[in-house]
C-alpha cells in the first residue's frame, strides 16, 4: 500500500505553490538545482537517450538545456495527469503517463529520478529502482532521502538497503554521493 496518496500530495502543493519547485514539494528551487547538479555530474557529456522517471513539471529537462547537457532524446514519465500536462507543455518532449512500479516502460541509455521515490513505501521503491535499472542500457541515477528515519510521509533508505538492491540487481558499478544536503543521497547504478 502506498505511504500516502501521491495525487493529493502533489495536487495540494500545486494548488498552494503553482508550477514551481515547491509545487513538486521541494524546499526551494536552489535545493532542487543542487540535486540536479549532482545527477548531471554522474552523467556523461554526450547522452543519446534519457528517461526522467517521475518527471514532474519537466524541470530536469529545462535545467539540462540551461547547462547545455540536453540528451538527443528525452522522455518524461509521470503517473499523474497534471504532471503529464504541465511537463508536455514545458518541455515539448515525449511525456508518458505510467506507474513505473507496474507498467511497461521504454528503454533508454540512462534513467534519472529526482525525488519521485520519496513518498513511496520501501517495496514500491525497490520495484521502481529495479524497473528503471532493467530498462536502461548504461545506468540509473537517482536521489532519495537517506537514513534510518521513520516518517509517516517520506521514505528514507539506508546505505545498506541501497547496497542490497545493487547486489540483487548485479550492478557492476555503484556510485553514491552524500553531504550536499541533509538526509539526501544521490546514487548511480551503472552497467
PDB file of C-alpha atoms in Angstrom:
ATOM      1  CA  UNK A   1       0.000   0.000   0.000  1.00  0.00           C
ATOM      2  CA  UNK A   2       1.380   3.453  -0.847  1.00  0.00           C
ATOM      3  CA  UNK A   3       2.693   5.511   2.045  1.00  0.00           C
ATOM      4  CA  UNK A   4       0.427   8.437   1.074  1.00  0.00           C
ATOM      5  CA  UNK A   5      -1.937   9.438  -1.702  1.00  0.00           C
ATOM      6  CA  UNK A   6       0.634  10.912  -4.101  1.00  0.00           C
ATOM      7  CA  UNK A   7      -2.029  12.587  -6.235  1.00  0.00           C
ATOM      8  CA  UNK A   8      -3.321  14.570  -3.241  1.00  0.00           C
ATOM      9  CA  UNK A   9       0.257  15.203  -2.055  1.00  0.00           C
ATOM     10  CA  UNK A  10       1.267  16.849  -5.337  1.00  0.00           C
ATOM     11  CA  UNK A  11      -2.080  18.420  -6.275  1.00  0.00           C
ATOM     12  CA  UNK A  12      -2.245  20.273  -2.962  1.00  0.00           C
ATOM     13  CA  UNK A  13       1.342  21.523  -3.453  1.00  0.00           C
ATOM     14  CA  UNK A  14       0.481  22.767  -6.952  1.00  0.00           C
ATOM     15  CA  UNK A  15      -2.647  24.486  -5.605  1.00  0.00           C
ATOM     16  CA  UNK A  16      -0.590  26.329  -2.974  1.00  0.00           C
ATOM     17  CA  UNK A  17       2.705  26.969  -4.825  1.00  0.00           C
ATOM     18  CA  UNK A  18       1.857  26.725  -8.515  1.00  0.00           C
ATOM     19  CA  UNK A  19       4.295  25.452 -11.121  1.00  0.00           C
ATOM     20  CA  UNK A  20       7.432  25.966  -9.044  1.00  0.00           C
ATOM     21  CA  UNK A  21       9.936  23.755  -7.230  1.00  0.00           C
ATOM     22  CA  UNK A  22       7.687  23.983  -4.169  1.00  0.00           C
ATOM     23  CA  UNK A  23       4.806  22.836  -6.367  1.00  0.00           C
ATOM     24  CA  UNK A  24       6.532  19.428  -6.550  1.00  0.00           C
ATOM     25  CA  UNK A  25       7.296  19.583  -2.815  1.00  0.00           C
ATOM     26  CA  UNK A  26      10.957  20.624  -2.995  1.00  0.00           C
ATOM     27  CA  UNK A  27      12.057  23.041  -0.288  1.00  0.00           C
ATOM     28  CA  UNK A  28      13.267  25.529  -2.894  1.00  0.00           C
ATOM     29  CA  UNK A  29      14.466  25.932  -6.466  1.00  0.00           C
ATOM     30  CA  UNK A  30      18.021  26.129  -5.101  1.00  0.00           C
ATOM     31  CA  UNK A  31      17.862  22.708  -3.405  1.00  0.00           C
ATOM     32  CA  UNK A  32      16.192  21.230  -6.486  1.00  0.00           C
ATOM     33  CA  UNK A  33      19.059  22.526  -8.646  1.00  0.00           C
ATOM     34  CA  UNK A  34      21.694  21.227  -6.207  1.00  0.00           C
ATOM     35  CA  UNK A  35      20.201  17.771  -6.697  1.00  0.00           C
ATOM     36  CA  UNK A  36      20.127  18.255 -10.477  1.00  0.00           C
ATOM     37  CA  UNK A  37      23.812  19.263 -10.492  1.00  0.00           C
ATOM     38  CA  UNK A  38      24.805  16.084  -8.638  1.00  0.00           C
ATOM     39  CA  UNK A  39      22.845  13.998 -11.161  1.00  0.00           C
ATOM     40  CA  UNK A  40      24.406  15.812 -14.129  1.00  0.00           C
ATOM     41  CA  UNK A  41      27.881  15.262 -12.669  1.00  0.00           C
ATOM     42  CA  UNK A  42      27.262  11.500 -12.812  1.00  0.00           C
ATOM     43  CA  UNK A  43      26.144  11.597 -16.470  1.00  0.00           C
ATOM     44  CA  UNK A  44      28.479  11.578 -19.482  1.00  0.00           C
ATOM     45  CA  UNK A  45      28.537  14.694 -21.660  1.00  0.00           C
ATOM     46  CA  UNK A  46      27.004  13.054 -24.736  1.00  0.00           C
ATOM     47  CA  UNK A  47      23.699  11.340 -23.962  1.00  0.00           C
ATOM     48  CA  UNK A  48      21.739   9.626 -26.678  1.00  0.00           C
ATOM     49  CA  UNK A  49      18.555   8.794 -24.775  1.00  0.00           C
ATOM     50  CA  UNK A  50      17.360   9.575 -21.271  1.00  0.00           C
ATOM     51  CA  UNK A  51      14.165   8.870 -19.358  1.00  0.00           C
ATOM     52  CA  UNK A  52      13.218  11.172 -16.492  1.00  0.00           C
ATOM     53  CA  UNK A  53      11.275   8.851 -14.184  1.00  0.00           C
ATOM     54  CA  UNK A  54       8.786  10.867 -12.171  1.00  0.00           C
ATOM     55  CA  UNK A  55       9.424  13.928 -14.329  1.00  0.00           C
ATOM     56  CA  UNK A  56       7.016  16.264 -12.551  1.00  0.00           C
ATOM     57  CA  UNK A  57       6.916  19.552 -14.463  1.00  0.00           C
ATOM     58  CA  UNK A  58       9.903  18.619 -16.659  1.00  0.00           C
ATOM     59  CA  UNK A  59      12.228  20.821 -14.602  1.00  0.00           C
ATOM     60  CA  UNK A  60      15.204  18.493 -15.100  1.00  0.00           C
ATOM     61  CA  UNK A  61      14.874  18.793 -18.869  1.00  0.00           C
ATOM     62  CA  UNK A  62      14.751  22.587 -18.632  1.00  0.00           C
ATOM     63  CA  UNK A  63      17.791  22.562 -16.360  1.00  0.00           C
ATOM     64  CA  UNK A  64      19.701  20.233 -18.700  1.00  0.00           C
ATOM     65  CA  UNK A  65      19.014  22.679 -21.555  1.00  0.00           C
ATOM     66  CA  UNK A  66      20.296  25.559 -19.439  1.00  0.00           C
ATOM     67  CA  UNK A  67      23.502  23.596 -18.706  1.00  0.00           C
ATOM     68  CA  UNK A  68      23.941  22.509 -22.372  1.00  0.00           C
ATOM     69  CA  UNK A  69      23.603  18.849 -21.415  1.00  0.00           C
ATOM     70  CA  UNK A  70      20.393  18.017 -23.285  1.00  0.00           C
ATOM     71  CA  UNK A  71      20.087  14.398 -24.413  1.00  0.00           C
ATOM     72  CA  UNK A  72      19.383  13.677 -28.063  1.00  0.00           C
ATOM     73  CA  UNK A  73      16.121  12.019 -26.941  1.00  0.00           C
ATOM     74  CA  UNK A  74      14.315  12.867 -23.715  1.00  0.00           C
ATOM     75  CA  UNK A  75      11.263  11.029 -22.410  1.00  0.00           C
ATOM     76  CA  UNK A  76       9.480  12.031 -19.225  1.00  0.00           C
ATOM     77  CA  UNK A  77       7.334   9.607 -17.265  1.00  0.00           C
ATOM     78  CA  UNK A  78       4.882  10.543 -14.543  1.00  0.00           C
ATOM     79  CA  UNK A  79       1.871   8.780 -13.072  1.00  0.00           C
ATOM     80  CA  UNK A  80      -0.157  11.957 -12.544  1.00  0.00           C
ATOM     81  CA  UNK A  81      -2.214  13.594 -15.292  1.00  0.00           C
ATOM     82  CA  UNK A  82      -1.426  17.114 -14.003  1.00  0.00           C
ATOM     83  CA  UNK A  83       2.306  16.440 -14.239  1.00  0.00           C
ATOM     84  CA  UNK A  84       1.860  14.928 -17.705  1.00  0.00           C
ATOM     85  CA  UNK A  85       0.006  18.018 -18.942  1.00  0.00           C
ATOM     86  CA  UNK A  86       2.436  20.524 -17.449  1.00  0.00           C
ATOM     87  CA  UNK A  87       5.594  18.621 -18.488  1.00  0.00           C
ATOM     88  CA  UNK A  88       4.264  18.190 -22.041  1.00  0.00           C
ATOM     89  CA  UNK A  89       3.764  21.947 -22.299  1.00  0.00           C
ATOM     90  CA  UNK A  90       7.043  22.882 -20.554  1.00  0.00           C
ATOM     91  CA  UNK A  91       9.336  20.542 -22.485  1.00  0.00           C
ATOM     92  CA  UNK A  92       7.663  19.924 -25.870  1.00  0.00           C
ATOM     93  CA  UNK A  93       9.128  16.425 -25.493  1.00  0.00           C
ATOM     94  CA  UNK A  94       7.578  12.966 -25.261  1.00  0.00           C
ATOM     95  CA  UNK A  95       5.865  12.538 -21.883  1.00  0.00           C
ATOM     96  CA  UNK A  96       4.252   9.257 -20.887  1.00  0.00           C
ATOM     97  CA  UNK A  97       1.683   8.567 -18.179  1.00  0.00           C
ATOM     98  CA  UNK A  98       2.763   5.385 -16.388  1.00  0.00           C
ATOM     99  CA  UNK A  99       3.223   3.853 -12.969  1.00  0.00           C
ATOM    100  CA  UNK A 100       6.877   2.822 -13.024  1.00  0.00           C
ATOM    101  CA  UNK A 101       6.281   0.193 -10.340  1.00  0.00           C
ATOM    102  CA  UNK A 102       3.733  -1.643 -12.526  1.00  0.00           C
ATOM    103  CA  UNK A 103       3.703  -0.556 -16.171  1.00  0.00           C
ATOM    104  CA  UNK A 104       5.935  -1.352 -19.126  1.00  0.00           C
ATOM    105  CA  UNK A 105       8.438   1.463 -19.557  1.00  0.00           C
ATOM    106  CA  UNK A 106      10.602   2.391 -22.566  1.00  0.00           C
ATOM    107  CA  UNK A 107      14.276   1.523 -22.987  1.00  0.00           C
ATOM    108  CA  UNK A 108      16.840   4.347 -22.774  1.00  0.00           C
ATOM    109  CA  UNK A 109      20.582   4.654 -22.286  1.00  0.00           C
ATOM    110  CA  UNK A 110      20.032   6.375 -18.946  1.00  0.00           C
ATOM    111  CA  UNK A 111      17.213   6.636 -16.450  1.00  0.00           C
ATOM    112  CA  UNK A 112      17.103   9.506 -13.947  1.00  0.00           C
ATOM    113  CA  UNK A 113      14.870  10.030 -10.931  1.00  0.00           C
ATOM    114  CA  UNK A 114      14.967  13.126  -8.758  1.00  0.00           C
ATOM    115  CA  UNK A 115      12.734  12.853  -5.727  1.00  0.00           C
ATOM    116  CA  UNK A 116       9.875  10.772  -7.118  1.00  0.00           C
ATOM    117  CA  UNK A 117      10.589   7.863  -4.756  1.00  0.00           C
ATOM    118  CA  UNK A 118      10.458   9.998  -1.608  1.00  0.00           C
ATOM    119  CA  UNK A 119       6.789   9.208  -0.938  1.00  0.00           C
ATOM    120  CA  UNK A 120       6.792   5.537  -1.958  1.00  0.00           C
ATOM    121  CA  UNK A 121       7.000   2.722   0.562  1.00  0.00           C
ATOM    122  CA  UNK A 122      10.144   0.575   0.583  1.00  0.00           C
ATOM    123  CA  UNK A 123       8.584  -2.199  -1.529  1.00  0.00           C
ATOM    124  CA  UNK A 124       7.483   0.297  -4.203  1.00  0.00           C
ATOM    125  CA  UNK A 125      10.916   1.938  -4.063  1.00  0.00           C
ATOM    126  CA  UNK A 126      12.566  -1.423  -4.697  1.00  0.00           C
ATOM    127  CA  UNK A 127      10.265  -2.066  -7.695  1.00  0.00           C
ATOM    128  CA  UNK A 128      10.855   1.450  -9.030  1.00  0.00           C
ATOM    129  CA  UNK A 129      14.653   1.073  -8.845  1.00  0.00           C
ATOM    130  CA  UNK A 130      14.567  -2.421 -10.344  1.00  0.00           C
ATOM    131  CA  UNK A 131      12.315  -1.448 -13.237  1.00  0.00           C
ATOM    132  CA  UNK A 132      14.342   1.658 -14.112  1.00  0.00           C
ATOM    133  CA  UNK A 133      17.643  -0.235 -13.911  1.00  0.00           C
ATOM    134  CA  UNK A 134      16.348  -3.059 -16.120  1.00  0.00           C
ATOM    135  CA  UNK A 135      15.044  -0.530 -18.686  1.00  0.00           C
ATOM    136  CA  UNK A 136      18.357   1.295 -19.078  1.00  0.00           C
ATOM    137  CA  UNK A 137      21.347   0.433 -21.218  1.00  0.00           C
ATOM    138  CA  UNK A 138      24.028   2.234 -19.225  1.00  0.00           C
ATOM    139  CA  UNK A 139      22.798   3.437 -15.866  1.00  0.00           C
ATOM    140  CA  UNK A 140      20.133   4.641 -13.474  1.00  0.00           C
ATOM    141  CA  UNK A 141      20.884   7.728 -11.385  1.00  0.00           C
ATOM    142  CA  UNK A 142      18.522   8.721  -8.599  1.00  0.00           C
ATOM    143  CA  UNK A 143      18.298  10.798  -5.467  1.00  0.00           C
ATOM    144  CA  UNK A 144      16.292   9.843  -2.451  1.00  0.00           C
ATOM    145  CA  UNK A 145      16.014  10.656   1.229  1.00  0.00           C
ATOM    146  CA  UNK A 146      18.796   8.883   3.101  1.00  0.00           C
ATOM    147  CA  UNK A 147      18.992   7.430   6.574  1.00  0.00           C
ATOM    148  CA  UNK A 148      17.189   5.294   9.103  1.00  0.00           C
ATOM    149  CA  UNK A 149      14.421   7.821   9.878  1.00  0.00           C
ATOM    150  CA  UNK A 150      10.822   6.743  10.235  1.00  0.00           C
ATOM    151  CA  UNK A 151       8.237   9.058   8.704  1.00  0.00           C
ATOM    152  CA  UNK A 152       4.510   8.954   8.070  1.00  0.00           C
ATOM    153  CA  UNK A 153       5.003  10.813   4.788  1.00  0.00           C
ATOM    154  CA  UNK A 154       8.531  10.314   3.482  1.00  0.00           C
ATOM    155  CA  UNK A 155      10.577   7.300   2.525  1.00  0.00           C
ATOM    156  CA  UNK A 156      14.133   7.141   3.869  1.00  0.00           C
ATOM    157  CA  UNK A 157      16.510   4.496   2.571  1.00  0.00           C
ATOM    158  CA  UNK A 158      19.741   3.354   4.189  1.00  0.00           C
ATOM    159  CA  UNK A 159      23.101   2.757   2.548  1.00  0.00           C
ATOM    160  CA  UNK A 160      22.739  -0.929   3.458  1.00  0.00           C
ATOM    161  CA  UNK A 161      19.377  -1.134   1.644  1.00  0.00           C
ATOM    162  CA  UNK A 162      20.887   0.537  -1.436  1.00  0.00           C
ATOM    163  CA  UNK A 163      23.827  -1.898  -1.395  1.00  0.00           C
ATOM    164  CA  UNK A 164      21.451  -4.871  -1.066  1.00  0.00           C
ATOM    165  CA  UNK A 165      19.373  -3.708  -4.051  1.00  0.00           C
ATOM    166  CA  UNK A 166      22.567  -3.213  -6.074  1.00  0.00           C
ATOM    167  CA  UNK A 167      23.743  -6.716  -5.171  1.00  0.00           C
ATOM    168  CA  UNK A 168      20.388  -8.254  -6.118  1.00  0.00           C
ATOM    169  CA  UNK A 169      20.420  -6.439  -9.477  1.00  0.00           C
ATOM    170  CA  UNK A 170      24.070  -7.364 -10.075  1.00  0.00           C
ATOM    171  CA  UNK A 171      25.016  -3.709 -10.561  1.00  0.00           C
ATOM    172  CA  UNK A 172      28.594  -3.523 -11.872  1.00  0.00           C
ATOM    173  CA  UNK A 173      29.431  -0.028 -10.583  1.00  0.00           C
ATOM    174  CA  UNK A 174      27.703   1.833  -7.751  1.00  0.00           C
ATOM    175  CA  UNK A 175      28.422   5.485  -7.032  1.00  0.00           C
ATOM    176  CA  UNK A 176      26.970   7.274  -4.004  1.00  0.00           C
ATOM    177  CA  UNK A 177      27.186  10.955  -3.155  1.00  0.00           C
ATOM    178  CA  UNK A 178      26.131  12.446   0.183  1.00  0.00           C
ATOM    179  CA  UNK A 179      26.954  15.591   2.113  1.00  0.00           C
ATOM    180  CA  UNK A 180      25.424  18.102  -0.297  1.00  0.00           C
ATOM    181  CA  UNK A 181      22.063  18.338   1.531  1.00  0.00           C
ATOM    182  CA  UNK A 182      20.985  16.904   4.886  1.00  0.00           C
ATOM    183  CA  UNK A 183      19.343  13.445   4.646  1.00  0.00           C
ATOM    184  CA  UNK A 184      19.842  13.223   0.871  1.00  0.00           C
ATOM    185  CA  UNK A 185      21.776  10.761  -1.275  1.00  0.00           C
ATOM    186  CA  UNK A 186      22.341  10.511  -4.992  1.00  0.00           C
ATOM    187  CA  UNK A 187      23.072   7.028  -6.304  1.00  0.00           C
ATOM    188  CA  UNK A 188      24.313   5.829  -9.672  1.00  0.00           C
ATOM    189  CA  UNK A 189      23.768   2.214 -10.674  1.00  0.00           C
ATOM    190  CA  UNK A 190      25.893   1.625 -13.771  1.00  0.00           C
ATOM    191  CA  UNK A 191      26.096  -1.395 -16.074  1.00  0.00           C
TER     192      UNK A 191
END
